[in-house]
Each structure stands twice: as structure tokens, then as C-alpha cells.
PDB file of C-alpha atoms in Angstrom:
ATOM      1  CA  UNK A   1       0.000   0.000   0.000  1.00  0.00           C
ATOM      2  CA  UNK A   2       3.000   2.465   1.068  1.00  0.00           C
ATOM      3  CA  UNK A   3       4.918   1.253  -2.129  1.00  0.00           C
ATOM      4  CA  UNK A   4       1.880   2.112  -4.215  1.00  0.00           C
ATOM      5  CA  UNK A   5       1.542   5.259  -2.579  1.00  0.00           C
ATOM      6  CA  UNK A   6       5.095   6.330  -3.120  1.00  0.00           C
ATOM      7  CA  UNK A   7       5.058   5.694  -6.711  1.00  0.00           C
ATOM      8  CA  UNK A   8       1.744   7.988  -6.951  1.00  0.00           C
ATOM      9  CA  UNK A   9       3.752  10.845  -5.734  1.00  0.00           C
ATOM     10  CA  UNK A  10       6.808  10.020  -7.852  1.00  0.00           C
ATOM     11  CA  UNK A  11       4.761   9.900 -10.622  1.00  0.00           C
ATOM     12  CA  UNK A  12       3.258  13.183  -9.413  1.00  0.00           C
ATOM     13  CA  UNK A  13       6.551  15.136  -8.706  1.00  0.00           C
ATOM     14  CA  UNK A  14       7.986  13.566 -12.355  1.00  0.00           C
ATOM     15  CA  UNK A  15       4.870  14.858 -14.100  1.00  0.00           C
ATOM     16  CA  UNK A  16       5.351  17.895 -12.522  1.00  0.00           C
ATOM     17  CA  UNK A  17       9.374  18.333 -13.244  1.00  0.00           C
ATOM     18  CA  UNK A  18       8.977  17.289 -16.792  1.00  0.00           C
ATOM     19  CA  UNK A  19       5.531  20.232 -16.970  1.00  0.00           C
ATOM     20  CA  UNK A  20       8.603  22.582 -15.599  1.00  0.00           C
ATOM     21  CA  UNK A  21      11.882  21.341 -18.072  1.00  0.00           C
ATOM     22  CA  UNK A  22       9.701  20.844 -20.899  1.00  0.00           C
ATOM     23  CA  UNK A  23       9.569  23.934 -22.267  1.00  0.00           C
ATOM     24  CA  UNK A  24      13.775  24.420 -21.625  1.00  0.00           C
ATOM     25  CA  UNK A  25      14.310  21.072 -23.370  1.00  0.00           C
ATOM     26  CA  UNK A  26      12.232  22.252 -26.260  1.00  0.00           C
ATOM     27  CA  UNK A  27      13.917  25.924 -26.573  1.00  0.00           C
ATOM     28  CA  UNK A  28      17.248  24.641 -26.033  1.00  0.00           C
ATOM     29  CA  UNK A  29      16.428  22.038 -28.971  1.00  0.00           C
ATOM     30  CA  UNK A  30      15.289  24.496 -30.988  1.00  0.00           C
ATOM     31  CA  UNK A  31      18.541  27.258 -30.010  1.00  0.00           C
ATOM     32  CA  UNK A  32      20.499  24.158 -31.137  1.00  0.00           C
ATOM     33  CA  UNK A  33      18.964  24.093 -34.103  1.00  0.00           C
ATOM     34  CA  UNK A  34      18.531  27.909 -35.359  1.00  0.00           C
ATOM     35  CA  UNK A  35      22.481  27.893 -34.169  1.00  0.00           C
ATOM     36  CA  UNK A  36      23.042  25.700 -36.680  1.00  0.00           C
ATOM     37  CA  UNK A  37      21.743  27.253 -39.302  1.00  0.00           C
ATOM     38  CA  UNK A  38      22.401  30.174 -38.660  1.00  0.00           C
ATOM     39  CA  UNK A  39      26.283  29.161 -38.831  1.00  0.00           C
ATOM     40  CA  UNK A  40      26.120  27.544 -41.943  1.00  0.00           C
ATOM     41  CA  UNK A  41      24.325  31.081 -43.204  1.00  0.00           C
ATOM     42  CA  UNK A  42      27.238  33.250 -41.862  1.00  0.00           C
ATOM     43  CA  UNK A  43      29.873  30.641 -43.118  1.00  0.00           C
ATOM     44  CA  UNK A  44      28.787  30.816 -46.517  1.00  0.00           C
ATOM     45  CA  UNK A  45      28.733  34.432 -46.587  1.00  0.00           C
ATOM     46  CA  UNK A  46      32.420  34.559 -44.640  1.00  0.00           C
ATOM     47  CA  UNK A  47      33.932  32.130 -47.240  1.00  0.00           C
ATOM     48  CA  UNK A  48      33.273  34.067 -50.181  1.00  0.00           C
ATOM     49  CA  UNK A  49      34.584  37.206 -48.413  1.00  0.00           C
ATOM     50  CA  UNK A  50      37.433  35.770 -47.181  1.00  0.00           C
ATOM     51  CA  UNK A  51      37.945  35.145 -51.185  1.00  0.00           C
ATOM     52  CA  UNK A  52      36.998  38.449 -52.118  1.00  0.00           C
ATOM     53  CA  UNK A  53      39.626  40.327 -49.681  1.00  0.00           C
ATOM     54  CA  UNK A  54      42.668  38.071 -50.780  1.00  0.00           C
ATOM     55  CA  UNK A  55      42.179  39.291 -54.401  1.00  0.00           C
ATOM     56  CA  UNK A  56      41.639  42.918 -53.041  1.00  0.00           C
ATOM     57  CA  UNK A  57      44.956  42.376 -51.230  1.00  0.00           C
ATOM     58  CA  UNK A  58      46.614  40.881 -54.011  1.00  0.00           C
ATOM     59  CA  UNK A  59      45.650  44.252 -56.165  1.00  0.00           C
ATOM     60  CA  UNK A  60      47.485  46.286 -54.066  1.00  0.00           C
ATOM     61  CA  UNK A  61      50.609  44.114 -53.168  1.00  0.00           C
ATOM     62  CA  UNK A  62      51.266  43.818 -56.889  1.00  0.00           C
ATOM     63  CA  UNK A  63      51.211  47.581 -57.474  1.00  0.00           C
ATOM     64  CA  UNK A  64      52.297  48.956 -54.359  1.00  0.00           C
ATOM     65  CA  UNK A  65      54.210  46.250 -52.293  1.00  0.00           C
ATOM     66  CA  UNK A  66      56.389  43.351 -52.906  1.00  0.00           C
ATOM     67  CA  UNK A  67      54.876  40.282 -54.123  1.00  0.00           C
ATOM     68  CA  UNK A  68      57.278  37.099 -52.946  1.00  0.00           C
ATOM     69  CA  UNK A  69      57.094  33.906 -51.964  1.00  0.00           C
ATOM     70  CA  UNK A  70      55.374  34.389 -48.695  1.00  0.00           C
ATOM     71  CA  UNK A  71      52.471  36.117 -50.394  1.00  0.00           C
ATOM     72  CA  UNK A  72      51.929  33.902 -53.165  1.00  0.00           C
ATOM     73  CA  UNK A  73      51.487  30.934 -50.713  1.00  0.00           C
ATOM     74  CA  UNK A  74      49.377  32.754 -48.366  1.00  0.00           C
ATOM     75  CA  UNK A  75      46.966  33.284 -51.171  1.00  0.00           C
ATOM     76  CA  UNK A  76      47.586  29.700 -52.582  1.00  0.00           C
ATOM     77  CA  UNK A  77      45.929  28.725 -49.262  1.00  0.00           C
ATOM     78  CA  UNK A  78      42.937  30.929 -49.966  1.00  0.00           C
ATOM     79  CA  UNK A  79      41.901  29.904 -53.371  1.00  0.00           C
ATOM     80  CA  UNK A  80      42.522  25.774 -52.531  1.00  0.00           C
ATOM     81  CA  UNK A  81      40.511  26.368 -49.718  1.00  0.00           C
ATOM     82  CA  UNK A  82      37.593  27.978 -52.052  1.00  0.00           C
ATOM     83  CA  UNK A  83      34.396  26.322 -52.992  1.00  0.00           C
ATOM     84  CA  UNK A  84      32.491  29.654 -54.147  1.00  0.00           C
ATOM     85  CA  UNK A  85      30.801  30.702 -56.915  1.00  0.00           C
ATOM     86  CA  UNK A  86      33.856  31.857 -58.354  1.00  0.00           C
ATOM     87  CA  UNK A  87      36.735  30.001 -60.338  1.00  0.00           C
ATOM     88  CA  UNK A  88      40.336  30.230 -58.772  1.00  0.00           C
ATOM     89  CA  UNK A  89      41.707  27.220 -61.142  1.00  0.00           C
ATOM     90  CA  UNK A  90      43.040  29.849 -63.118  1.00  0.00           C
ATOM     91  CA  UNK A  91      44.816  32.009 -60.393  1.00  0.00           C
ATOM     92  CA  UNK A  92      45.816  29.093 -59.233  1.00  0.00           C
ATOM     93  CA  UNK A  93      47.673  27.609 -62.441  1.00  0.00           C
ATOM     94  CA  UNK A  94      49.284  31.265 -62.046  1.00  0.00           C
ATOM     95  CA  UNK A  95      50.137  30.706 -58.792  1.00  0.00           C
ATOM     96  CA  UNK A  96      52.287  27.583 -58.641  1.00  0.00           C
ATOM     97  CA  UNK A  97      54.979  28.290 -61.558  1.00  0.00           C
ATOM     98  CA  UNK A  98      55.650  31.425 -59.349  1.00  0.00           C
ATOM     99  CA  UNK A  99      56.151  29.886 -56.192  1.00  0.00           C
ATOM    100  CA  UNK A 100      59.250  27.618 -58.352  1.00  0.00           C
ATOM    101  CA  UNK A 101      61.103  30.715 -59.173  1.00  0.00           C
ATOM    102  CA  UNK A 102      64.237  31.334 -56.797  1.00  0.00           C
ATOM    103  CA  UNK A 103      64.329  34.332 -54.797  1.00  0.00           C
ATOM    104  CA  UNK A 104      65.959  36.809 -56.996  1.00  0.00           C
ATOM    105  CA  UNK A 105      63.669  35.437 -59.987  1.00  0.00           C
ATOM    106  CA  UNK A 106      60.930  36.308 -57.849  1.00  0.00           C
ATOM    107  CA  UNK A 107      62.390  39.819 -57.184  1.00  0.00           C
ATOM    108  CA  UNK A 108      62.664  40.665 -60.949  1.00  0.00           C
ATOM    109  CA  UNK A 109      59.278  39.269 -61.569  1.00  0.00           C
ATOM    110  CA  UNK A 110      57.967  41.882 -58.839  1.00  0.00           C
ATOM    111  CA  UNK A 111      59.652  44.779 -59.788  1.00  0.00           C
ATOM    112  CA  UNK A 112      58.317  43.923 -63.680  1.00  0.00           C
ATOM    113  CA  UNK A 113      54.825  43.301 -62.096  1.00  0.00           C
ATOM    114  CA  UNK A 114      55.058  46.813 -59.873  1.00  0.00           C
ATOM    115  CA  UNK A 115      55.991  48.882 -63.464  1.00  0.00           C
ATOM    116  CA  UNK A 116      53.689  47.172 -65.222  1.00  0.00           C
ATOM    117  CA  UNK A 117      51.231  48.074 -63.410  1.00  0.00           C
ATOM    118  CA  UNK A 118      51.875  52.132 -62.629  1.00  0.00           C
ATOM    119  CA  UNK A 119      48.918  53.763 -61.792  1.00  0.00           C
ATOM    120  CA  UNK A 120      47.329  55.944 -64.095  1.00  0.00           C
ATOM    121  CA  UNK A 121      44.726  56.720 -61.773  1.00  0.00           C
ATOM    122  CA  UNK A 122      43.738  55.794 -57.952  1.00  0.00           C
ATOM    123  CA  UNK A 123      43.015  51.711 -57.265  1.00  0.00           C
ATOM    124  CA  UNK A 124      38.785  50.924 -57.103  1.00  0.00           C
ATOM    125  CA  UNK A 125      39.063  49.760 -53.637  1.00  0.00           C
ATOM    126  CA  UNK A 126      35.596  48.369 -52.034  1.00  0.00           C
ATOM    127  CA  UNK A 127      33.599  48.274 -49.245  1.00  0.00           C
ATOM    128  CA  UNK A 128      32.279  44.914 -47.756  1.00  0.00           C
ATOM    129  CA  UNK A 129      29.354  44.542 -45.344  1.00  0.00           C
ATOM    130  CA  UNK A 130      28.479  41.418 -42.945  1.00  0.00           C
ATOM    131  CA  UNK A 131      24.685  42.065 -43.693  1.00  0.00           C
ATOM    132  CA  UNK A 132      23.933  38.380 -42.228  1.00  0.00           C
ATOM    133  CA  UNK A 133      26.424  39.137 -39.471  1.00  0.00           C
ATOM    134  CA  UNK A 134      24.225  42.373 -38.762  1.00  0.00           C
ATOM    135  CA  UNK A 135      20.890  40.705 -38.957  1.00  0.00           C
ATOM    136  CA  UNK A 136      22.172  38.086 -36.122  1.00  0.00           C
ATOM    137  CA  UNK A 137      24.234  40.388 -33.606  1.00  0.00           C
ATOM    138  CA  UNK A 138      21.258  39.899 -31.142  1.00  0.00           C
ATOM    139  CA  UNK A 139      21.240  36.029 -31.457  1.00  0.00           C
ATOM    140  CA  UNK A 140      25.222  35.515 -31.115  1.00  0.00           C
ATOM    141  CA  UNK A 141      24.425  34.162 -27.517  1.00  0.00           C
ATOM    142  CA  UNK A 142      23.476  30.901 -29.338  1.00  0.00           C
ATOM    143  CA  UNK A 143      27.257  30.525 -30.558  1.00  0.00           C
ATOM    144  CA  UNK A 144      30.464  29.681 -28.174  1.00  0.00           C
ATOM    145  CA  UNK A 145      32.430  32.275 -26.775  1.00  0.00           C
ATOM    146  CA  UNK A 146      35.264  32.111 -29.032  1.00  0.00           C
ATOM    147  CA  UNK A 147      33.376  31.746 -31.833  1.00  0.00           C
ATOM    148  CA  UNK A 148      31.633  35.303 -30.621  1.00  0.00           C
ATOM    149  CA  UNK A 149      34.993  36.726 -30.014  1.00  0.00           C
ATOM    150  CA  UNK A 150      36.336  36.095 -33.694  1.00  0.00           C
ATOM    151  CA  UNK A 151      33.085  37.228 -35.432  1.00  0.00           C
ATOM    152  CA  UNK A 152      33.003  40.998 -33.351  1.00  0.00           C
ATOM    153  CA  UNK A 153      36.934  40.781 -33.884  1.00  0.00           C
ATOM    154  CA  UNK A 154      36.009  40.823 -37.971  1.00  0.00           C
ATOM    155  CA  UNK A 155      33.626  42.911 -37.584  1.00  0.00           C
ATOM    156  CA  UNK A 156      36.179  45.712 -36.098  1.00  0.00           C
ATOM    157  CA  UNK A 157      38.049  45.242 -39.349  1.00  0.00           C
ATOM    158  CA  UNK A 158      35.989  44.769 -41.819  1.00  0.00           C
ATOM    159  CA  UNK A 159      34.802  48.463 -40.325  1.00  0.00           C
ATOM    160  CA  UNK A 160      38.183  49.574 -40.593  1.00  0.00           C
ATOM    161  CA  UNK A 161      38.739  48.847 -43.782  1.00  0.00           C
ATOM    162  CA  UNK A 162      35.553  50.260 -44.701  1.00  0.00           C
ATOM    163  CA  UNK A 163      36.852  53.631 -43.079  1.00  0.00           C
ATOM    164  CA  UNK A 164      40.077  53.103 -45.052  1.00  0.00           C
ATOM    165  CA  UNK A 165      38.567  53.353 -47.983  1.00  0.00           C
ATOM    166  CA  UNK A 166      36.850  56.988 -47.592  1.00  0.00           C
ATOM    167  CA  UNK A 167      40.540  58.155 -46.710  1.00  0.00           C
ATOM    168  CA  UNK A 168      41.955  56.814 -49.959  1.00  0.00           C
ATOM    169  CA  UNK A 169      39.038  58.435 -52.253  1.00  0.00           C
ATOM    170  CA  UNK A 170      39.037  61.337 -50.347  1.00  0.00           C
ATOM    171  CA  UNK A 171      43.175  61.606 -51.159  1.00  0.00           C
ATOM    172  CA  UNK A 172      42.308  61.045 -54.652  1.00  0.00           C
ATOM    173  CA  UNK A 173      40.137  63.577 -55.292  1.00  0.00           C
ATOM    174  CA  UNK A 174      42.275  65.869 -53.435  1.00  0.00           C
ATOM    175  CA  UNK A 175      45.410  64.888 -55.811  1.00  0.00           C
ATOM    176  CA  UNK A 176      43.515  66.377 -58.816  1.00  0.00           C
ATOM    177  CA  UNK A 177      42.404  69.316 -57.645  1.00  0.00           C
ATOM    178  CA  UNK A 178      43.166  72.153 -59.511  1.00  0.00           C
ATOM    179  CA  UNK A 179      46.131  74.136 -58.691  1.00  0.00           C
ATOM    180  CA  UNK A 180      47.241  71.462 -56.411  1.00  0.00           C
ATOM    181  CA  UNK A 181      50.846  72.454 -55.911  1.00  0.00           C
ATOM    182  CA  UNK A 182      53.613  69.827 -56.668  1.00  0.00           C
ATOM    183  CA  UNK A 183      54.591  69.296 -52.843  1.00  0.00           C
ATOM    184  CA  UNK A 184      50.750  68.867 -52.638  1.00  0.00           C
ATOM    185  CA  UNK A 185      50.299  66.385 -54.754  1.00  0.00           C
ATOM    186  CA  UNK A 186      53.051  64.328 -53.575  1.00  0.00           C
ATOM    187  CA  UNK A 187      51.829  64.345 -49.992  1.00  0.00           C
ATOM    188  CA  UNK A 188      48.239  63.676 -51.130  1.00  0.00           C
ATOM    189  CA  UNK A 189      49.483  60.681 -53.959  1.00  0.00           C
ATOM    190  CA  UNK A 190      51.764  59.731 -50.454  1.00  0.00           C
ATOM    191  CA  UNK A 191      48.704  59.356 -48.056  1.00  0.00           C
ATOM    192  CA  UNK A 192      46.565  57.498 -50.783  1.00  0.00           C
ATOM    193  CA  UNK A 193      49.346  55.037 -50.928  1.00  0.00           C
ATOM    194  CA  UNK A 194      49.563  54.392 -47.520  1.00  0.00           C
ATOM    195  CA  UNK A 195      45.514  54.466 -47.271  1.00  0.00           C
ATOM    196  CA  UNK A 196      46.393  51.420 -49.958  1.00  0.00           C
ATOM    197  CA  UNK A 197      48.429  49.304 -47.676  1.00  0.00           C
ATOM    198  CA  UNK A 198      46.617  50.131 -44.675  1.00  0.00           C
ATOM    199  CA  UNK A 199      43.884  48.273 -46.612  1.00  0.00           C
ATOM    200  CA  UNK A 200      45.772  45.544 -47.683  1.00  0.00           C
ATOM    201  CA  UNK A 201      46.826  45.055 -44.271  1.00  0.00           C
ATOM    202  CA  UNK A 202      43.667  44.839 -42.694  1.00  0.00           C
ATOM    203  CA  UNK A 203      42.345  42.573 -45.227  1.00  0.00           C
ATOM    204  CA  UNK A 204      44.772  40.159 -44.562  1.00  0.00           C
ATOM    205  CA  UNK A 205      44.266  39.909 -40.992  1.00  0.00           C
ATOM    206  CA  UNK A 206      40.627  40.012 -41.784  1.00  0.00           C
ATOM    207  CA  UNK A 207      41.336  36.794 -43.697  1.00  0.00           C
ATOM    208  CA  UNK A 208      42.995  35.269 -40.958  1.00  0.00           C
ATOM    209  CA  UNK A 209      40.359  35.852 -38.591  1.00  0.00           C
ATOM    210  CA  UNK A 210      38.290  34.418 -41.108  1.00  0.00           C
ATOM    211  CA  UNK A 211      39.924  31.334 -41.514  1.00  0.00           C
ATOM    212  CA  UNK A 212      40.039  30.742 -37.491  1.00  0.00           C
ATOM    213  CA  UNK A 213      35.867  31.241 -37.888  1.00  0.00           C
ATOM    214  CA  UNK A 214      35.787  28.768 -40.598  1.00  0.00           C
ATOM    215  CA  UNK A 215      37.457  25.686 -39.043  1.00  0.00           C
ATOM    216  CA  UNK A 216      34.608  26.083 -36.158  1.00  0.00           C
ATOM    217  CA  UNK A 217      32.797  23.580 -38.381  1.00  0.00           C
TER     218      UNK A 217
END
């Protein structure tokens, strides 16, 4: 009679726990879920940006810095790495002859790239937005910590090089002004330069930062 009693109230106080956890279980199913999706979302978007900013960087090394060995493997990474909408195969077939040529053949090959490529105007840098990014800043407690941390991280730079951009149009309309004086112009064709690398800088840590997101899979 006591047993039967006792299992009454377990029964009772079970009924009643499960009436209380319930709805958790359910929303923490369903956080699991819209994480999930919501990461594959963001992913896609980050992997064809993370494309996007090597070629951006490799625009301005080959004009204004000094492509070499180190670079061209950094962005060999990149493109074998991409499954976008976009073909690398031919970058890539550019790519590996390159990375054969000895160091001095590789200097020669910049300097011929750099003169080349002397600008007759200012670069077409671009902006980039995280629009998915944006839409989901108020649901990033459903991610990890560190996964958190990286995406506010690239969204710092990705500002950054947003702002970085303004500066360099801004020094390019001010180098044809008219009247500019010579001293002028250098200092404004100076600034736009370094507005240049600046960008290319960014972007490549903005890659990295990428990469750390992606391989959160």
C-alpha cells in the first residue's frame, strides 16, 4: 500500500518536473537548431569574403608592395581552400609556376609586375558589409564564446577597412584638384598610398580571422 503510494507521488513530482523542463528542453532544442543554421548562413557568406579580400589584397601588393614567396602561398591557401561561386583554377595555375622561381627570380618578376602596373589613376578599392552578421548580432548568444569573439573581432576590421577606404578616395580627389601644388600632390598621392596598404593590411588579418571562424565547423 505504502509502495503504491510512493510511486503515486513520484509519478506526481515527475509529471510535474517534466511540466517545468519541458519547455527548456524544447527551446534549447530548438537554439540548437537555429544555431546551426544560422552558422552555416554566416559561413557561406564569410567564405566568399574571405575570397573576395585576398584578391583585393593581391591588387594592391602587386602595385604597391612586394609580391614574394610568402604572399603567393598565403593566397595559394585561400583559393585551394575555395568552394564559391567563383573560379580560382586559373589564379591558381598562375600561382604555382611562381612559387618555383628562386628568390631573386621572384624579385625581378615583382619589380616587372610593380611597373607594369603604374597607376594611371587611384586603385577601385571596395567596401564589404556582414549584412547576415548584422541581422544576427542579437542572437550571437546561441554561438560559443570564441566563436563570438572572432566574429566581433572581424567585424572591427571589416569596419576599418571600410573607413580606409573613404581616406583613400578622399586623397584622390584631393590629388587632382586644380592648382594642387607639386609638394601637394606628392603628400596627397603619399597618403593614398599608404591608405592602400593600410587596406591591404587589414584585409589580410581580416582573412585570418576568417579562416580561425571557418574551421569552427
Amino acid at each position: 500500500m505504502i509502495i503504491n503510494e510512493l510511486k503515486d507521488v513520484l509519478i506526481l513530482i515527475l509529471g510535474w518536473l517534466l511540466g517545468l523542463l519541458g519547455p527548456v528542453i524544447v527551446d534549447a532544442i530548438k537554439d540548437k537548431r537555429e544555431a546551426k543554421a544560422m552558422k552555416a548562413a554566416l559561413f557561406s557568406e564569410l567564405h566568399e569574403l574571405q575570397y573576395r579580400l585576398m584578391l583585393s589584397a593581391y591588387q594592391i601588393e602587386s602595385r604597391y608592395g612586394e609580391l614574394n614567396h610568402e604572399f603567393f602561398l598565403w593566397a595559394q591557401g585561400i583559393l585551394v581552400g575555395y568552394k564559391g561561386v567563383n573560379s580560382s583554377e586559373s589564379l591558381l595555375k598562375i600561382i604555382g609556376p611562381l612559387l618555383k622561381l628562386t628568390d631573386e627570380q621572384m624579385k625581378t618578376y615583382a619589380q616587372q609586375t610593380k611597373q607594369q602596373n603604374q597607376p594611371i589613376s587611384g586603385l577601385s578599392l571596395k567596401k564589404y558589409s556582414l549584412s547576415l552578421l548584422e541581422s544576427y548580432l542579437s542572437s550571437l548568444a546561441k554561438f560559443d564564446s570564441k566563436l563570438r569573439g572572432h566574429l566581433l573581432e572581424l567585424k572591427v576590421h571589416i569596419a576599418f577597412i571600410n573607413e580606409v577606404v573613404d581616406d583613400a578616395r578622399y586623397y584622390f580627389r584631393l590629388s587632382f584638384q586644380n592648382n594642387i601644388s607639386p609638394t601637394n600632390y606628392d603628400i596627397a598621392n603619399n597618403n593614398m598610398i599608404d591608405s592602400y596598404k593600410a587596406y591591404k593590411s587589414q584585409a589580410r588579418v581580416a582573412v585570418e580571422i576568417i579562416g580561425k571562424i571557418l574551421s569552427k565547423k
